[in-house]
Short mmCIF file of N, CA and C in Angstrom, two decimals:
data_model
loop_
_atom_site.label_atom_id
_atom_site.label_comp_id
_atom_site.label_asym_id
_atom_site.label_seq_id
_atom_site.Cartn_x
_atom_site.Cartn_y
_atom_site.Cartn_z
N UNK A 1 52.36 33.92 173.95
CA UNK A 1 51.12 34.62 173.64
C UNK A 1 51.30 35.41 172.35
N UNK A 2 50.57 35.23 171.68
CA UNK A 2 50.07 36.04 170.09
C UNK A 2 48.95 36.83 170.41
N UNK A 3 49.02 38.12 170.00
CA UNK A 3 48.21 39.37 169.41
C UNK A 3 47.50 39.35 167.94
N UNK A 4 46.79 38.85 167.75
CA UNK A 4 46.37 39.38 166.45
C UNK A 4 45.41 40.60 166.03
N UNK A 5 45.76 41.45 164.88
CA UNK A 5 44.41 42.30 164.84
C UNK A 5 44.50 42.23 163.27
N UNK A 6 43.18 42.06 162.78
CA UNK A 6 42.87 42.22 161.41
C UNK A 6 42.13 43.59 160.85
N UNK A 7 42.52 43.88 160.11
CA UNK A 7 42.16 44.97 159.19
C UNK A 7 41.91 44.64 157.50
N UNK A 8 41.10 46.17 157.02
CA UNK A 8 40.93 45.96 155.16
C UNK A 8 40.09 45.37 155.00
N UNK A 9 38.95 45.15 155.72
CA UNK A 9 37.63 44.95 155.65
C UNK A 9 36.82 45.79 155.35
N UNK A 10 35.99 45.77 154.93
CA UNK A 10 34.46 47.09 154.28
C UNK A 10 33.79 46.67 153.40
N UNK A 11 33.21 47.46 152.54
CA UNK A 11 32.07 47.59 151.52
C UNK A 11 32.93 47.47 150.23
N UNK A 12 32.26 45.60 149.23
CA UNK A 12 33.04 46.12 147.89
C UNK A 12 31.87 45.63 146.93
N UNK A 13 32.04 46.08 145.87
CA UNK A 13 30.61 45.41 145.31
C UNK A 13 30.94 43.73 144.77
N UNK A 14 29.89 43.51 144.22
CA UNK A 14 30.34 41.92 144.01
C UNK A 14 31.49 41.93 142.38
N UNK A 15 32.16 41.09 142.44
CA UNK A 15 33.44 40.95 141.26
C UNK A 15 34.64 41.97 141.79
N UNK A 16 34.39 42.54 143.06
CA UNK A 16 35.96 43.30 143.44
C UNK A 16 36.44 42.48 143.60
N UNK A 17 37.50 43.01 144.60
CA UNK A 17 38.98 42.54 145.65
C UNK A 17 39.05 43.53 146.57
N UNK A 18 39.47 42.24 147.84
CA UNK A 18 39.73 43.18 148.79
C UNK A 18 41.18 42.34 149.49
N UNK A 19 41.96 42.55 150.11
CA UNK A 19 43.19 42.34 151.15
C UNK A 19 42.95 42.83 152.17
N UNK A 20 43.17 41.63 153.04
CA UNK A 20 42.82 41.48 154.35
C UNK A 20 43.93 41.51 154.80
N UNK A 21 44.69 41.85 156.18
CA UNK A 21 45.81 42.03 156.72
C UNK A 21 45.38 41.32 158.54
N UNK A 22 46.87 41.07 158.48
CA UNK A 22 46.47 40.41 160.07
C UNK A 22 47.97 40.48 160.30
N UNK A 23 48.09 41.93 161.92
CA UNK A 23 49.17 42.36 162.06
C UNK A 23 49.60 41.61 163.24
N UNK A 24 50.42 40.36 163.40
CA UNK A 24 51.04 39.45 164.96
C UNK A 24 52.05 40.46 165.85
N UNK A 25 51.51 40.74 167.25
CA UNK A 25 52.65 41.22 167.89
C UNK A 25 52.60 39.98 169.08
N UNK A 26 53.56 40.14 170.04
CA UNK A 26 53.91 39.15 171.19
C UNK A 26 55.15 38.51 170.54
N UNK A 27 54.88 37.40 170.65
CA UNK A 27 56.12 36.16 170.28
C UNK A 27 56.09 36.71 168.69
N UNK A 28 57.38 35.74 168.32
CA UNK A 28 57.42 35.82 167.19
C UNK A 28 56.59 34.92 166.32
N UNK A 29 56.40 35.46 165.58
CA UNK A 29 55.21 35.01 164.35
C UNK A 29 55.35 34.07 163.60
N UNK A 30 57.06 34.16 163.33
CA UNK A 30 57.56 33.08 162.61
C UNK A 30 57.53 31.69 163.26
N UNK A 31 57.44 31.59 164.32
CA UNK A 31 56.95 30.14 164.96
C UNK A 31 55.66 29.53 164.70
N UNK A 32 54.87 30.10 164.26
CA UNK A 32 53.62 29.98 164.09
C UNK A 32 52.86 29.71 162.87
N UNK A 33 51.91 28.82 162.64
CA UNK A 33 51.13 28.85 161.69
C UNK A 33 50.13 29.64 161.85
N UNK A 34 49.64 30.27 160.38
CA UNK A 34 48.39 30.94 160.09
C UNK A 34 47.64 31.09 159.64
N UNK A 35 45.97 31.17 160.05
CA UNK A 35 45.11 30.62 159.09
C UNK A 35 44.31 31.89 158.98
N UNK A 36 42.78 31.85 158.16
CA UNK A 36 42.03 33.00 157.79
C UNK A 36 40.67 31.91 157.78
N UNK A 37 39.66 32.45 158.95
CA UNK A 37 38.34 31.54 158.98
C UNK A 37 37.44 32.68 158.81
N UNK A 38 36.37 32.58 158.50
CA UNK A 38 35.01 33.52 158.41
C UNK A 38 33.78 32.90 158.95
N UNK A 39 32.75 33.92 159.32
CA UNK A 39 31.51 33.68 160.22
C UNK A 39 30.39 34.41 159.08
N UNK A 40 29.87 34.07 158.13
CA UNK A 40 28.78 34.62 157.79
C UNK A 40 27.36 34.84 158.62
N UNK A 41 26.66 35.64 158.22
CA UNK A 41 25.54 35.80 159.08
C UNK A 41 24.20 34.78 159.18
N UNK A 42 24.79 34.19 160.42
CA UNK A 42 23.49 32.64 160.74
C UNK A 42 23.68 31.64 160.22
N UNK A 43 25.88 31.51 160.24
CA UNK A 43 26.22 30.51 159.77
C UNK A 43 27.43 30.62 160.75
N UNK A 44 27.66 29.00 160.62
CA UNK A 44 28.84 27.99 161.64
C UNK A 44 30.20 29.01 161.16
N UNK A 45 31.37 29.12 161.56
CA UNK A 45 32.42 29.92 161.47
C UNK A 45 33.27 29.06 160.60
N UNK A 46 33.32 29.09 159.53
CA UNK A 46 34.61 27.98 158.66
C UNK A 46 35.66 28.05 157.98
N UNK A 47 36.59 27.31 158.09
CA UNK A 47 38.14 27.52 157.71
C UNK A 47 38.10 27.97 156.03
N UNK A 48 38.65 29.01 156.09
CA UNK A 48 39.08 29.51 154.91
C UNK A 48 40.76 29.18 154.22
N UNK A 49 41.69 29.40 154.66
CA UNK A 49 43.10 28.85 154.47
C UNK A 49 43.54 28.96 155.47
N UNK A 50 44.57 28.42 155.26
CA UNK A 50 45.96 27.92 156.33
C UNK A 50 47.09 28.21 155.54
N UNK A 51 48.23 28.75 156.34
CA UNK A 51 50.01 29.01 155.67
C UNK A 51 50.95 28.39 156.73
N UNK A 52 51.65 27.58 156.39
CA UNK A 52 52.59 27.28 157.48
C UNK A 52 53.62 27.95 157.97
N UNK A 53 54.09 28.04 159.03
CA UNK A 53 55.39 28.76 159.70
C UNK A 53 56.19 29.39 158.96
N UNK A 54 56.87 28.49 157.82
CA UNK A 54 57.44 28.66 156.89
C UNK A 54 57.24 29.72 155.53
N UNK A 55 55.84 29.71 155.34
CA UNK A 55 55.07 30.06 154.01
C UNK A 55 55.69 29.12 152.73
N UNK A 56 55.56 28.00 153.27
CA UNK A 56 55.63 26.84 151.85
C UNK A 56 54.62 26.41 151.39
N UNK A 57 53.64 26.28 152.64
CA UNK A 57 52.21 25.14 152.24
C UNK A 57 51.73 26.06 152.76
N UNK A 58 50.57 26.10 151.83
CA UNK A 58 49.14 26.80 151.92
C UNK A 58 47.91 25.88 151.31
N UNK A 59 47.11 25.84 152.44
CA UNK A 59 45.85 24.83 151.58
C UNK A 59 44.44 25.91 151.93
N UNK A 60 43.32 26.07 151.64
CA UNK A 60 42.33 26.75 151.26
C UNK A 60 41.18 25.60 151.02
N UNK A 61 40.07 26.64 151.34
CA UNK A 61 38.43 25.53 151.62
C UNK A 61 38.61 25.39 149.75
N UNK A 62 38.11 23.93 149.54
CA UNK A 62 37.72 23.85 147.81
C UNK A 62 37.02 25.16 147.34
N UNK A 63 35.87 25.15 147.77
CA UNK A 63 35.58 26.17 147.43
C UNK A 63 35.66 27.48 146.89
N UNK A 64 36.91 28.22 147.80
CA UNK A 64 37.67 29.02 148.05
C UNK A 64 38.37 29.22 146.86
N UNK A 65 39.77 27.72 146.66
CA UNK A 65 41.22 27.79 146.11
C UNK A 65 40.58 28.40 144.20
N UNK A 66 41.45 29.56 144.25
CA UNK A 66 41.75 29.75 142.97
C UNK A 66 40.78 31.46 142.79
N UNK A 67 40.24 31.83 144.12
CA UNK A 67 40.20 33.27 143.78
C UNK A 67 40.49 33.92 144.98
N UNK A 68 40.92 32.99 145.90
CA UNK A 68 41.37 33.68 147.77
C UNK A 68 42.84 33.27 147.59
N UNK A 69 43.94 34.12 148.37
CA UNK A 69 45.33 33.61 148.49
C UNK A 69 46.07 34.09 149.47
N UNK A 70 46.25 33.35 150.65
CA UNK A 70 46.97 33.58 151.75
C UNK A 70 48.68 33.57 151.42
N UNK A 71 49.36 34.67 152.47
CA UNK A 71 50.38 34.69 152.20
C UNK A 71 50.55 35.49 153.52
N UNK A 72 52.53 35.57 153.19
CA UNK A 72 53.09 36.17 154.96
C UNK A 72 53.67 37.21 154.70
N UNK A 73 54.36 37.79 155.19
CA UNK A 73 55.48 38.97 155.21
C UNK A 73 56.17 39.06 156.46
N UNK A 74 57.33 38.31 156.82
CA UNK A 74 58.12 38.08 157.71
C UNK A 74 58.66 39.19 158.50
N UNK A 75 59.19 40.47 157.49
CA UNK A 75 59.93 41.67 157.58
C UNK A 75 58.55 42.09 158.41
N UNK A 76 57.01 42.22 158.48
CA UNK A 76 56.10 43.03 158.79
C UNK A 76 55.25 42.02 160.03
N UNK A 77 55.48 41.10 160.10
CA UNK A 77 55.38 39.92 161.05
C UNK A 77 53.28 40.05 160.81
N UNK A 78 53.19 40.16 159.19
CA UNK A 78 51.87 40.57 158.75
C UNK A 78 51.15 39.03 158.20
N UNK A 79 50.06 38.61 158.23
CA UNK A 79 49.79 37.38 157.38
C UNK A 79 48.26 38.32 156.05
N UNK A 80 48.06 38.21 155.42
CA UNK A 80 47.32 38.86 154.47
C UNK A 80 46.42 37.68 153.35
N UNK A 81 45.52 37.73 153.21
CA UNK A 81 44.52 37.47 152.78
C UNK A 81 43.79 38.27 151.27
N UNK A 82 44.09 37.55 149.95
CA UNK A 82 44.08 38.26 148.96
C UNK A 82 42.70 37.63 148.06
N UNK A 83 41.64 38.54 148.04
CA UNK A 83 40.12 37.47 147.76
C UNK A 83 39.90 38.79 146.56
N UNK A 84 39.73 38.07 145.47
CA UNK A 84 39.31 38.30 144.23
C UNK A 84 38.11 37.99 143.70
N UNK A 85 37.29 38.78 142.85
CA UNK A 85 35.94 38.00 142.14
C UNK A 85 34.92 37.86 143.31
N UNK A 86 35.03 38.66 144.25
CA UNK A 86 34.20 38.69 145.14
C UNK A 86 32.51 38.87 145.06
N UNK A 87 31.95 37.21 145.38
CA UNK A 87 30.35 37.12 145.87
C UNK A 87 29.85 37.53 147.10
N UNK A 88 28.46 37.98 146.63
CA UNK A 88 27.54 38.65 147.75
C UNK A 88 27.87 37.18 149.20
N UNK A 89 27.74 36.06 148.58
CA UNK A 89 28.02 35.05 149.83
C UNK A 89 29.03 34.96 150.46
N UNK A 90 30.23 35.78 150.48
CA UNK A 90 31.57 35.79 150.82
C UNK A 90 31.41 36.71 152.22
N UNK A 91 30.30 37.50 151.98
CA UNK A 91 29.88 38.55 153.22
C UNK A 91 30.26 37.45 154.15
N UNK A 92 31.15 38.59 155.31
CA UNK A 92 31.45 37.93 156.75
C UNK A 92 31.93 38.23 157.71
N UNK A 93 32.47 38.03 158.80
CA UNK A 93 33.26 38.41 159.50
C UNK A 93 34.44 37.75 159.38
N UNK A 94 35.83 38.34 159.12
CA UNK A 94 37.12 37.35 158.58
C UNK A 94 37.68 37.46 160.08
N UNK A 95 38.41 36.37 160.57
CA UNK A 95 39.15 36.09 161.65
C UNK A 95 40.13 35.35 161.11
N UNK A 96 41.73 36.14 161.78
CA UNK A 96 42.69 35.67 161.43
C UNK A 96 43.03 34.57 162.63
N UNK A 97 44.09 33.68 162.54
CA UNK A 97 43.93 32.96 163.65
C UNK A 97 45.69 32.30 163.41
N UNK A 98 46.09 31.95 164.44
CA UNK A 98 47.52 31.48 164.96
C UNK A 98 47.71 30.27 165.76
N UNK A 99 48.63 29.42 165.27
CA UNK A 99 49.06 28.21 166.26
C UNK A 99 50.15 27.62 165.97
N UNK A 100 50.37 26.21 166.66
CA UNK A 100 51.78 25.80 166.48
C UNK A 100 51.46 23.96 165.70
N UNK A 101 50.34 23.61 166.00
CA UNK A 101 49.76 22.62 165.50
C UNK A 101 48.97 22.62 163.70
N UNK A 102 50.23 22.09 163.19
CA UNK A 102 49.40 22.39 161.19
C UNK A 102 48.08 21.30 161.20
N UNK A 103 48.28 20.54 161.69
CA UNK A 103 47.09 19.87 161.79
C UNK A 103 45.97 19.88 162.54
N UNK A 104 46.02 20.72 162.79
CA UNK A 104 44.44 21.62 163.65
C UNK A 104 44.35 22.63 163.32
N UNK A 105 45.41 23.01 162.53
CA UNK A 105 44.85 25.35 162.57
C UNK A 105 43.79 25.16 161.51
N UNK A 106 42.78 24.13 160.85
CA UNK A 106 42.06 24.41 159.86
C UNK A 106 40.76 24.14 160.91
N UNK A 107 40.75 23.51 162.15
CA UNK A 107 39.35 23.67 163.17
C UNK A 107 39.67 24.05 164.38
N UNK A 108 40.92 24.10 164.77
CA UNK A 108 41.45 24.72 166.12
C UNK A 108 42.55 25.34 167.00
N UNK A 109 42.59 26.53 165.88
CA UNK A 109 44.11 26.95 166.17
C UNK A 109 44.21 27.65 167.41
N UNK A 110 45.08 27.89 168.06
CA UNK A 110 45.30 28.64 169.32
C UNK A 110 45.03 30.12 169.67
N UNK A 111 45.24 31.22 168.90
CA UNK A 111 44.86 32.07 168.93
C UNK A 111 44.40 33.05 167.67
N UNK A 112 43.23 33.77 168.15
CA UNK A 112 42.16 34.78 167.35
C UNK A 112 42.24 35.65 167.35
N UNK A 113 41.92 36.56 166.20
CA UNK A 113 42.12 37.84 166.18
C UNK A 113 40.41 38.27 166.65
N UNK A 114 39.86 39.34 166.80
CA UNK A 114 38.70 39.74 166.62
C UNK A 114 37.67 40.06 165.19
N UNK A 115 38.56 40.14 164.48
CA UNK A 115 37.46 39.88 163.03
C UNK A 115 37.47 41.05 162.44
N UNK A 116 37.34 40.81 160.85
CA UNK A 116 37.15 42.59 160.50
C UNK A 116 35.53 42.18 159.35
N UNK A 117 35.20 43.05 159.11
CA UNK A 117 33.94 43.07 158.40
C UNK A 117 33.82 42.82 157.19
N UNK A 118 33.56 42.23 156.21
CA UNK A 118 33.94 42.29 154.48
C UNK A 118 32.39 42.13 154.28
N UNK A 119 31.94 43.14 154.02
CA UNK A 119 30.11 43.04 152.92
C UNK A 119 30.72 43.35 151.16
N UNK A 120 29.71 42.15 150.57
CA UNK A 120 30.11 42.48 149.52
C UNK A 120 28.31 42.75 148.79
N UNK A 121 28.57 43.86 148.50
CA UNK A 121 27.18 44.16 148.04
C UNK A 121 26.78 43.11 145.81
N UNK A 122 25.63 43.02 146.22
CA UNK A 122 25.11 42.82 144.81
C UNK A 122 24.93 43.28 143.90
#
């Protein structure tokens, strides 16, 4: 069993940055892959990136790659979420998420955090 809780969510205007944090307690973390999905408002919930066990491979929605950047911190058993150039459409609820399958944590990883809030105003 994995714990997740995400934090570093709030109010940024549009063209900030914000870092998202997602703190794993239970098992160890390092067994695990980790991804970062979001729920905008009156929209389907969709994969944002994935990091493997390892932190070698990281893949990200097209969309996404080249101003979002997932990464780990082993010593802090932390996975973090680094979104730059931030659009009003990025508003969401971020959910961090955990599993042991790389080939599903981008539609069905095993365990969820509860979500933290990111509005990005206009």
């Amino acid at each position: 069993q994995v714990q997740l809780v995400e934090s570093g969510g709030g109010l940024v205007q549009a063209g900030g940055s914000l870092r998202l944090s997602c703190a794993a307690s239970g098992r160890t973390f390092n067994s695990y892959h980790a991804a970062w999905f979001r729920r905008a408002p009156g929209k389907e919930r969709e994969f944002v990136a994935r990091i493997n066990m390892n932190g070698i491979t990281a893949t990200y929605a097209g969309s996404l790659k080249g101003r979002f950047t997932i990464s780990r911190d082993y010593g802090k058993n932390t996975v973090y979420l680094q979104m730059n150039s931030l659009h009003a459409d990025d508003t969401a609820v971020y959910y961090c998420a955990a599993g042991t399958n790389w080939n599903t944590m981008a539609s069905a990883p095993h365990y969820w955090g509860q979500g933290t809030q990111v509005t990005v105003s206009s």
